[in-house]
CSV table of C-alpha atoms in Angstrom, one decimal:
chain,number,residue,atom,x,y,z
A,1363,UNK,CA,-24.4,2.2,-1.5
A,1364,UNK,CA,-24.2,-1.5,-1.4
A,1365,UNK,CA,-23.5,-3.0,1.9
A,1366,UNK,CA,-24.5,-6.6,1.3
A,1367,UNK,CA,-21.3,-7.6,-0.7
A,1368,UNK,CA,-18.2,-8.8,1.3
A,1369,UNK,CA,-15.6,-7.2,-1.2
A,1370,UNK,CA,-17.5,-4.2,-2.5
A,1371,UNK,CA,-18.6,-1.0,-1.0
A,1372,UNK,CA,-20.1,-0.1,-4.5
A,1373,UNK,CA,-20.6,-2.6,-7.3
A,1374,UNK,CA,-20.7,-0.6,-10.5
A,1375,UNK,CA,-20.5,-3.4,-13.3
A,1376,UNK,CA,-21.1,-7.1,-13.6
A,1377,UNK,CA,-19.1,-6.7,-16.8
A,1378,UNK,CA,-16.2,-4.7,-15.1
A,1379,UNK,CA,-12.7,-6.2,-15.2
A,1380,UNK,CA,-11.0,-3.8,-12.8
A,1381,UNK,CA,-11.7,-3.3,-9.3
A,1382,UNK,CA,-10.6,-0.1,-7.6
A,1383,UNK,CA,-9.9,0.3,-3.9
A,1384,UNK,CA,-11.8,3.0,-1.9
A,1385,UNK,CA,-9.0,5.2,-1.7
A,1386,UNK,CA,-9.0,6.1,-5.3
A,1387,UNK,CA,-11.8,8.3,-6.7
A,1388,UNK,CA,-14.2,7.4,-9.4
A,1389,UNK,CA,-16.5,10.1,-10.5
A,1390,UNK,CA,-19.8,10.6,-8.8
A,1391,UNK,CA,-19.5,7.2,-6.8
A,1392,UNK,CA,-19.1,7.6,-3.0
A,1393,UNK,CA,-15.5,7.5,-1.8
A,1394,UNK,CA,-14.6,6.9,1.9
A,1395,UNK,CA,-11.0,5.5,2.3
A,1396,UNK,CA,-13.2,2.9,4.4
A,1397,UNK,CA,-13.8,5.8,7.0
A,1398,UNK,CA,-17.0,6.9,8.7
A,1399,UNK,CA,-15.8,10.5,8.5
A,1400,UNK,CA,-16.0,10.3,4.6
A,1401,UNK,CA,-19.5,8.8,4.4
A,1402,UNK,CA,-21.6,10.1,1.6
A,1403,UNK,CA,-18.6,12.1,-0.1
A,1404,UNK,CA,-18.9,11.8,-4.0
A,1405,UNK,CA,-16.0,13.3,-5.9
A,1406,UNK,CA,-16.6,15.3,-9.1
A,1407,UNK,CA,-13.8,13.7,-11.0
A,1408,UNK,CA,-12.0,10.2,-11.4
A,1409,UNK,CA,-8.4,9.6,-10.4
A,1410,UNK,CA,-6.1,9.9,-13.2
A,1411,UNK,CA,-5.4,6.0,-13.3
A,1412,UNK,CA,-9.0,5.3,-13.6
A,1413,UNK,CA,-9.5,7.9,-16.3
A,1414,UNK,CA,-6.7,6.3,-18.3
A,1415,UNK,CA,-8.2,2.8,-18.1
A,1416,UNK,CA,-11.5,3.8,-19.0
A,1417,UNK,CA,-10.0,5.7,-22.0
A,1418,UNK,CA,-8.7,2.5,-23.1
A,1419,UNK,CA,-11.7,0.7,-22.9
A,1420,UNK,CA,-11.5,-1.1,-19.3
A,1421,UNK,CA,-14.6,-1.1,-17.3
A,1422,UNK,CA,-14.4,-0.6,-13.6
A,1423,UNK,CA,-16.4,-3.4,-11.7
A,1424,UNK,CA,-16.6,-1.4,-8.5
A,1425,UNK,CA,-15.3,0.3,-5.2
A,1426,UNK,CA,-13.8,-2.3,-2.9
A,1427,UNK,CA,-13.5,-2.4,0.7
A,1428,UNK,CA,-10.2,-0.9,2.4
A,1429,UNK,CA,-9.1,-0.5,6.0
A,1430,UNK,CA,-9.6,3.2,7.1
A,1431,UNK,CA,-7.0,5.4,5.3
A,1432,UNK,CA,-4.9,2.0,4.4
A,1433,UNK,CA,-3.5,2.1,7.8
A,1434,UNK,CA,-4.2,-1.5,8.9
A,1435,UNK,CA,-2.9,-5.0,7.9
A,1436,UNK,CA,-4.9,-5.9,4.8
A,1437,UNK,CA,-8.2,-4.0,5.1
A,1438,UNK,CA,-9.8,-5.4,8.1
A,1439,UNK,CA,-10.7,-2.2,9.7
A,1440,UNK,CA,-13.2,-0.7,6.9
A,1441,UNK,CA,-16.2,1.1,8.7
A,1442,UNK,CA,-18.4,-0.4,5.8
A,1443,UNK,CA,-17.4,-4.0,6.1
A,1444,UNK,CA,-20.0,-6.3,7.2
A,1445,UNK,CA,-19.2,-8.4,10.3
A,1446,UNK,CA,-17.6,-11.5,9.9
A,1447,UNK,CA,-17.4,-14.9,11.6
A,1448,UNK,CA,-14.4,-15.7,9.7
A,1449,UNK,CA,-11.1,-15.6,11.6
A,1450,UNK,CA,-8.7,-15.5,8.9
A,1451,UNK,CA,-8.2,-11.9,7.2
A,1452,UNK,CA,-8.1,-11.3,3.7
A,1453,UNK,CA,-8.1,-8.3,1.3
A,1454,UNK,CA,-11.1,-7.4,-0.8
A,1455,UNK,CA,-9.5,-6.8,-4.3
A,1456,UNK,CA,-7.2,-9.7,-3.9
A,1457,UNK,CA,-10.1,-12.0,-2.9
A,1458,UNK,CA,-11.8,-11.0,-6.1
A,1459,UNK,CA,-8.8,-11.5,-8.3
A,1460,UNK,CA,-8.1,-15.2,-6.5
A,1461,UNK,CA,-11.7,-16.0,-7.2
A,1462,UNK,CA,-11.4,-14.9,-10.9
A,1463,UNK,CA,-14.2,-12.1,-10.7
A,1464,UNK,CA,-12.0,-9.4,-11.9
A,1465,UNK,CA,-8.7,-9.4,-14.0
A,1466,UNK,CA,-7.1,-6.8,-12.1
A,1467,UNK,CA,-7.1,-3.9,-9.5
A,1468,UNK,CA,-5.8,-0.7,-8.3
A,1469,UNK,CA,-4.9,0.1,-4.8
A,1470,UNK,CA,-2.8,2.7,-2.9
A,1471,UNK,CA,0.1,1.4,-0.9
A,1472,UNK,CA,1.2,3.5,2.1
A,1473,UNK,CA,2.3,1.2,4.5
A,1474,UNK,CA,2.3,-2.3,2.8
A,1475,UNK,CA,-1.4,-3.1,3.2
A,1476,UNK,CA,-1.8,-4.1,-0.5
A,1477,UNK,CA,1.5,-6.1,-0.6
A,1478,UNK,CA,0.4,-8.2,2.6
A,1479,UNK,CA,-3.2,-8.7,1.1
A,1480,UNK,CA,-1.6,-10.1,-2.2
A,1481,UNK,CA,0.9,-12.4,-0.3
A,1482,UNK,CA,-2.0,-14.1,1.7
A,1483,UNK,CA,-4.1,-14.6,-1.5
A,1484,UNK,CA,-1.2,-15.6,-3.5
A,1485,UNK,CA,-1.9,-13.0,-6.4
A,1486,UNK,CA,0.5,-10.1,-7.5
A,1487,UNK,CA,0.7,-6.8,-6.5
A,1488,UNK,CA,3.4,-4.1,-7.8
A,1489,UNK,CA,3.9,-0.8,-5.9
A,1490,UNK,CA,5.9,1.0,-8.7
A,1491,UNK,CA,8.6,3.4,-8.5
A,1492,UNK,CA,7.2,6.5,-6.8
A,1493,UNK,CA,6.1,9.2,-9.2
A,1494,UNK,CA,5.6,6.7,-12.2
A,1495,UNK,CA,2.0,6.5,-11.6
A,1496,UNK,CA,-0.1,9.5,-11.0
A,1497,UNK,CA,-1.1,10.0,-7.5
A,1498,UNK,CA,-3.9,12.5,-8.7
A,1499,UNK,CA,-7.5,11.5,-7.4
A,1500,UNK,CA,-6.2,9.4,-4.5
A,1501,UNK,CA,-7.3,10.1,-0.9
A,1502,UNK,CA,-3.9,10.9,0.1
A,1503,UNK,CA,-2.2,10.5,3.7
A,1504,UNK,CA,1.3,10.0,3.5
A,1505,UNK,CA,2.1,11.9,0.3
A,1506,UNK,CA,6.0,11.5,0.3
A,1507,UNK,CA,5.6,7.5,0.0
A,1508,UNK,CA,2.5,6.4,-0.9
A,1509,UNK,CA,2.0,5.1,-4.4
A,1510,UNK,CA,-0.9,3.7,-6.6
A,1511,UNK,CA,-0.1,0.1,-7.6
A,1512,UNK,CA,-1.6,-2.6,-9.6
A,1513,UNK,CA,-3.0,-6.1,-8.6
A,1514,UNK,CA,-3.5,-9.0,-11.0
A,1515,UNK,CA,-3.3,-12.8,-11.1
A,1516,UNK,CA,0.1,-12.8,-12.7
A,1517,UNK,CA,3.1,-10.7,-13.9
A,1518,UNK,CA,1.5,-10.4,-17.5
A,1519,UNK,CA,-1.6,-8.9,-15.9
A,1520,UNK,CA,0.2,-6.4,-13.8
A,1521,UNK,CA,2.3,-5.4,-17.0
A,1522,UNK,CA,-0.8,-4.7,-19.0
A,1523,UNK,CA,-2.4,-2.4,-16.5
A,1524,UNK,CA,0.9,-0.8,-15.7
A,1525,UNK,CA,1.6,-0.1,-19.3
A,1526,UNK,CA,-2.0,1.9,-19.3
A,1527,UNK,CA,-1.6,3.8,-16.2
A,1528,UNK,CA,2.1,4.9,-15.9
A,1529,UNK,CA,3.4,8.1,-17.4
A,1530,UNK,CA,3.6,11.6,-16.6
A,1531,UNK,CA,0.5,13.6,-15.3
A,1532,UNK,CA,0.8,17.5,-15.0
A,1533,UNK,CA,-2.0,17.5,-12.3
A,1534,UNK,CA,0.2,15.7,-10.0
A,1535,UNK,CA,3.1,17.5,-8.5
A,1536,UNK,CA,4.9,14.4,-7.6
A,1537,UNK,CA,4.5,12.9,-11.2
A,1538,UNK,CA,8.1,12.3,-13.2
A,1539,UNK,CA,8.6,13.7,-16.4
A,1540,UNK,CA,8.6,10.5,-18.6
A,1541,UNK,CA,5.4,10.5,-20.8
A,1542,UNK,CA,5.3,6.6,-20.4
A,1543,UNK,CA,7.2,3.7,-19.4
A,1544,UNK,CA,7.6,0.3,-21.1
A,1545,UNK,CA,7.6,-2.9,-18.8
A,1546,UNK,CA,8.8,-6.6,-19.8
A,1547,UNK,CA,8.1,-9.7,-18.0
A,1548,UNK,CA,10.6,-11.7,-20.3
A,1549,UNK,CA,13.9,-10.3,-19.7
A,1550,UNK,CA,16.6,-12.8,-19.5
A,1551,UNK,CA,17.2,-13.6,-15.7
A,1552,UNK,CA,20.0,-16.2,-15.9
A,1553,UNK,CA,23.2,-14.6,-14.2
A,1554,UNK,CA,21.1,-11.9,-12.4
A,1555,UNK,CA,22.0,-11.7,-8.5
A,1556,UNK,CA,19.2,-11.7,-5.7
A,1557,UNK,CA,20.0,-11.0,-2.1
A,1558,UNK,CA,18.1,-12.6,0.8
A,1559,UNK,CA,18.1,-10.7,3.9
A,1560,UNK,CA,19.0,-12.7,6.9
A,1561,UNK,CA,17.5,-10.4,9.6
A,1562,UNK,CA,14.0,-10.4,7.8
A,1563,UNK,CA,14.0,-14.1,7.6
A,1564,UNK,CA,14.5,-14.3,11.3
A,1565,UNK,CA,11.4,-12.1,11.8
A,1566,UNK,CA,9.2,-14.4,9.9
A,1567,UNK,CA,7.6,-17.9,11.0
A,1568,UNK,CA,8.8,-21.4,9.6
A,1569,UNK,CA,6.1,-21.6,6.9
A,1570,UNK,CA,7.2,-18.1,5.5
A,1571,UNK,CA,10.8,-19.0,5.7
A,1572,UNK,CA,10.0,-22.2,3.5
A,1573,UNK,CA,8.2,-20.2,1.1
A,1574,UNK,CA,11.0,-17.7,0.6
A,1575,UNK,CA,13.6,-20.4,0.5
A,1576,UNK,CA,11.5,-22.5,-2.0
A,1577,UNK,CA,11.3,-19.5,-4.3
A,1578,UNK,CA,14.8,-18.7,-4.1
A,1579,UNK,CA,15.6,-22.4,-5.2
A,1580,UNK,CA,13.2,-22.1,-8.2
A,1581,UNK,CA,15.2,-18.8,-9.2
A,1582,UNK,CA,18.5,-20.6,-8.8
A,1583,UNK,CA,17.2,-23.3,-11.1
A,1584,UNK,CA,16.5,-20.6,-13.5
A,1585,UNK,CA,20.0,-19.5,-13.4
A,1586,UNK,CA,19.7,-16.7,-10.9
A,1587,UNK,CA,22.5,-16.2,-8.3
A,1588,UNK,CA,20.8,-16.1,-4.8
A,1589,UNK,CA,22.9,-15.2,-1.7
A,1590,UNK,CA,21.9,-14.6,1.8
A,1591,UNK,CA,23.1,-11.3,3.2
A,1592,UNK,CA,23.1,-9.4,6.4
A,1593,UNK,CA,21.6,-5.8,6.5
A,1594,UNK,CA,21.3,-3.5,9.5
A,1595,UNK,CA,18.7,-0.8,8.1
A,1596,UNK,CA,15.3,-2.4,7.9
A,1597,UNK,CA,14.3,-1.9,11.4
A,1598,UNK,CA,15.6,1.8,11.0
A,1599,UNK,CA,13.8,2.2,8.0
A,1600,UNK,CA,10.6,1.1,9.4
A,1601,UNK,CA,11.0,3.4,12.4
A,1602,UNK,CA,11.7,6.1,10.2
A,1603,UNK,CA,8.8,5.7,7.8
A,1604,UNK,CA,6.2,5.2,10.7
A,1605,UNK,CA,7.5,8.7,12.2
A,1606,UNK,CA,7.2,10.4,8.6
A,1607,UNK,CA,4.0,8.5,7.7
A,1608,UNK,CA,2.2,9.3,11.0
A,1609,UNK,CA,3.2,13.0,10.8
A,1610,UNK,CA,2.0,13.2,7.1
A,1611,UNK,CA,-1.3,11.5,7.8
A,1612,UNK,CA,-1.9,13.6,10.8
A,1613,UNK,CA,-1.4,16.7,8.7
A,1614,UNK,CA,-3.6,15.2,5.8
A,1615,UNK,CA,-6.6,14.1,7.8
A,1616,UNK,CA,-6.7,17.5,9.6
A,1617,UNK,CA,-9.0,18.7,6.5
A,1618,UNK,CA,-11.7,16.4,7.7
A,1619,UNK,CA,-13.8,18.2,10.2
A,1620,UNK,CA,-17.6,17.8,9.3
A,1621,UNK,CA,-17.8,21.3,7.8
A,1622,UNK,CA,-17.8,20.9,4.0
A,1623,UNK,CA,-18.6,17.0,3.3
A,1624,UNK,CA,-18.6,13.6,4.8
A,1625,UNK,CA,-19.9,13.0,8.3
A,1626,UNK,CA,-21.1,15.7,10.7
A,1627,UNK,CA,-21.6,15.4,14.5
A,1628,UNK,CA,-25.1,16.1,15.2
A,1629,UNK,CA,-24.6,17.4,18.6
A,1630,UNK,CA,-22.3,20.5,19.0
A,1631,UNK,CA,-22.5,23.8,20.4
A,1632,UNK,CA,-19.8,25.9,18.6
A,1633,UNK,CA,-17.1,25.2,16.0
A,1634,UNK,CA,-14.6,23.5,18.4
A,1635,UNK,CA,-17.3,21.0,19.4
A,1636,UNK,CA,-18.0,20.3,15.9
A,1637,UNK,CA,-14.5,19.4,15.0
A,1638,UNK,CA,-13.9,17.5,18.1
A,1639,UNK,CA,-17.1,15.5,17.9
A,1640,UNK,CA,-17.0,14.9,14.2
A,1641,UNK,CA,-13.5,13.4,14.5
A,1642,UNK,CA,-14.4,11.5,17.5
A,1643,UNK,CA,-17.1,9.9,15.8
A,1644,UNK,CA,-15.6,9.5,12.4
A,1645,UNK,CA,-12.2,8.1,12.9
A,1646,UNK,CA,-11.5,4.5,14.3
A,1647,UNK,CA,-9.1,3.9,17.1
A,1648,UNK,CA,-6.2,3.0,14.8
A,1649,UNK,CA,-6.6,6.4,12.8
A,1650,UNK,CA,-6.9,8.4,16.1
A,1651,UNK,CA,-3.5,6.7,17.3
A,1652,UNK,CA,-1.8,7.6,14.2
A,1653,UNK,CA,-2.9,11.2,14.4
A,1654,UNK,CA,-1.7,11.4,18.0
A,1655,UNK,CA,1.8,9.7,17.3
A,1656,UNK,CA,1.9,12.0,14.3
A,1657,UNK,CA,0.9,15.4,16.3
A,1658,UNK,CA,3.6,14.3,18.8
A,1659,UNK,CA,6.6,14.0,16.3
A,1660,UNK,CA,5.6,17.1,14.9
A,1661,UNK,CA,5.4,19.1,18.3
A,1662,UNK,CA,7.6,21.8,19.0
A,1663,UNK,CA,9.8,19.8,21.5
A,1664,UNK,CA,10.1,16.6,19.4
A,1665,UNK,CA,10.3,18.0,15.8
A,1666,UNK,CA,14.1,18.2,15.5
A,1667,UNK,CA,14.7,14.8,17.3
A,1668,UNK,CA,11.9,12.9,15.5
A,1669,UNK,CA,10.5,14.3,12.0
A,1670,UNK,CA,13.6,16.4,11.2
A,1671,UNK,CA,16.1,13.4,11.9
A,1672,UNK,CA,13.9,11.1,10.1
A,1673,UNK,CA,14.2,13.0,7.0
A,1674,UNK,CA,17.9,12.9,7.3
A,1675,UNK,CA,17.9,9.1,8.1
A,1676,UNK,CA,15.6,8.6,5.0
A,1677,UNK,CA,18.6,10.0,2.9
A,1678,UNK,CA,21.0,7.6,4.7
A,1679,UNK,CA,18.8,4.4,4.1
A,1680,UNK,CA,18.5,5.4,0.4
A,1681,UNK,CA,22.2,5.5,0.1
A,1682,UNK,CA,22.7,2.0,1.6
A,1683,UNK,CA,20.0,0.5,-0.5
A,1684,UNK,CA,21.5,2.1,-3.6
A,1685,UNK,CA,24.9,0.7,-2.7
A,1686,UNK,CA,23.4,-2.7,-1.9
A,1687,UNK,CA,21.6,-2.7,-5.5
A,1688,UNK,CA,24.7,-2.1,-7.2
A,1689,UNK,CA,26.0,-5.4,-6.2
A,1690,UNK,CA,22.4,-7.1,-6.7
A,1691,UNK,CA,19.6,-6.8,-9.1
A,1692,UNK,CA,16.8,-7.3,-6.7
A,1693,UNK,CA,16.1,-8.2,-2.8
A,1694,UNK,CA,14.0,-11.1,-1.8
A,1695,UNK,CA,12.1,-11.1,1.5
A,1696,UNK,CA,9.1,-12.0,3.3
A,1697,UNK,CA,6.1,-9.9,3.0
A,1698,UNK,CA,4.6,-10.8,6.3
A,1699,UNK,CA,5.7,-12.5,9.2
A,1700,UNK,CA,3.2,-15.4,8.8
A,1701,UNK,CA,1.3,-17.0,6.1
A,1702,UNK,CA,-2.2,-15.9,7.3
A,1703,UNK,CA,-3.4,-13.3,9.7
A,1704,UNK,CA,-6.1,-14.1,12.3
A,1705,UNK,CA,-8.7,-11.5,13.3
A,1706,UNK,CA,-7.6,-9.3,16.4
A,1707,UNK,CA,-8.9,-6.4,18.5
A,1708,UNK,CA,-8.3,-2.8,17.1
A,1709,UNK,CA,-6.7,-1.8,20.2
A,1710,UNK,CA,-3.8,-4.0,19.0
A,1711,UNK,CA,-3.6,-2.7,15.6
A,1712,UNK,CA,-0.8,0.3,16.1
A,1713,UNK,CA,1.6,-2.1,17.4
A,1714,UNK,CA,0.7,-5.1,15.1
A,1715,UNK,CA,1.0,-3.1,12.0
A,1716,UNK,CA,4.2,-1.4,13.1
A,1717,UNK,CA,5.8,-4.8,13.4
A,1718,UNK,CA,4.6,-6.1,10.2
A,1719,UNK,CA,5.7,-3.0,8.3
A,1720,UNK,CA,9.5,-4.0,8.9
A,1721,UNK,CA,9.2,-5.8,5.8
A,1722,UNK,CA,7.5,-3.3,3.6
A,1723,UNK,CA,8.4,0.2,4.9
A,1724,UNK,CA,11.7,0.6,3.0
A,1725,UNK,CA,10.1,0.7,-0.3
A,1726,UNK,CA,7.7,3.4,0.9
A,1727,UNK,CA,10.4,5.3,2.4
A,1728,UNK,CA,12.8,5.8,-0.4
A,1729,UNK,CA,10.3,5.1,-3.3
A,1730,UNK,CA,11.6,2.1,-4.9
A,1731,UNK,CA,9.6,-0.8,-6.7
A,1732,UNK,CA,8.3,-3.7,-4.7
A,1733,UNK,CA,6.6,-6.6,-6.3
A,1734,UNK,CA,4.6,-9.3,-4.4
A,1735,UNK,CA,4.5,-12.6,-6.2
A,1736,UNK,CA,4.2,-16.2,-5.3
A,1737,UNK,CA,3.7,-15.0,-1.4
A,1738,UNK,CA,7.1,-13.3,-1.3
A,1739,UNK,CA,8.5,-9.8,-2.0
A,1740,UNK,CA,11.0,-8.7,-4.4
A,1741,UNK,CA,12.4,-5.2,-4.4
A,1742,UNK,CA,14.8,-3.5,-6.9
A,1743,UNK,CA,16.3,-0.4,-8.1
A,1744,UNK,CA,14.2,2.9,-8.9
A,1745,UNK,CA,12.6,2.0,-12.4
A,1746,UNK,CA,13.8,-1.5,-12.2
A,1747,UNK,CA,10.2,-3.0,-12.6
A,1748,UNK,CA,10.9,-5.1,-15.5
A,1749,UNK,CA,13.7,-6.9,-13.8
A,1750,UNK,CA,11.4,-7.6,-10.9
A,1751,UNK,CA,8.4,-8.9,-13.3
A,1752,UNK,CA,11.0,-10.9,-15.2
A,1753,UNK,CA,12.2,-12.6,-12.1
A,1754,UNK,CA,8.8,-13.5,-10.9
A,1755,UNK,CA,7.7,-14.4,-14.3
A,1756,UNK,CA,10.5,-17.0,-14.4
A,1757,UNK,CA,9.1,-18.5,-11.4
A,1758,UNK,CA,5.3,-18.3,-12.3
A,1759,UNK,CA,6.2,-19.9,-15.6
A,1760,UNK,CA,7.8,-22.9,-14.2
A,1761,UNK,CA,5.5,-26.1,-14.7
A,1762,UNK,CA,3.5,-24.3,-17.4
């Protein structure tokens, strides 16, 4: 294992063009999801997306740092990351792409971390429609909303990788039936309609608002109709997704107990102590907070009021977004409340991530595609990736 490299946990090839975050399996290469509890675990197979890339001749550059189980802002709480004196946070894959060291990357978007990282590094990231890219071979936490997506320097790079990895996979029970998907970055955008959400702008700082408005102005210059609207469901969607996400994560990480693989506590007297001591040592503070919250919403006294109700609210939010996207081709929002994040203490992480997820949660909750480009976010209809890529492409091509 390589620990002396900032972005990589394991460097595999200097000739590699695609980086893979450490929630995605690569055969015989340590896979940890940034957690001490999985230290030493080496999978016997690769994720389907990795296999498809390798079959097309792409070489994997390495496994990159990711925050423990993808629960933090941009990957800042990886157990394996070197202590850094830098105050400004950045994502590992996005840093490599921004520096031109790799062409593209794969990341798992469970709670918006890859999208925030992309925005801060000014690279692109697409969280595609749920079920269009196989989840087989990822270290799963929130199965109903997490989705493997693509980082690249621009929309053409995203399109290239998505064309390879998207399509039905019989090994993944959540995979949709279409064998493949076609993506375009050059649909005509003139006359398309984009909505800016007033309530989300109000949650962002001045520089972020300027960035969104400047992006909107470029869209207008390309013939796109951009209108500011009021929506009441983003806060509701965030709360709903955090309940479902913590509940599913609590359930999924219960498999890590020190018995079969990964970290095992050295001191224990019985099986109960083995479980408790291993998990106490293996999980960080944020993961423990998520587990506790998830346990609470799944408890007998809270299940109907919290988890059960959230499943119903998910349907209501889906209906509201569907109605909105009948009027508009895309929704334009900030990805983060600010243009950079500073280092902070992990004891503040649960609340910090909750607040920032208001911009990203709806896409995870209902499975719609979300594209980050130019430091802003475009969300669209299910299977509307080409519209999002084309809108972003029209902005990226200005001045070329």
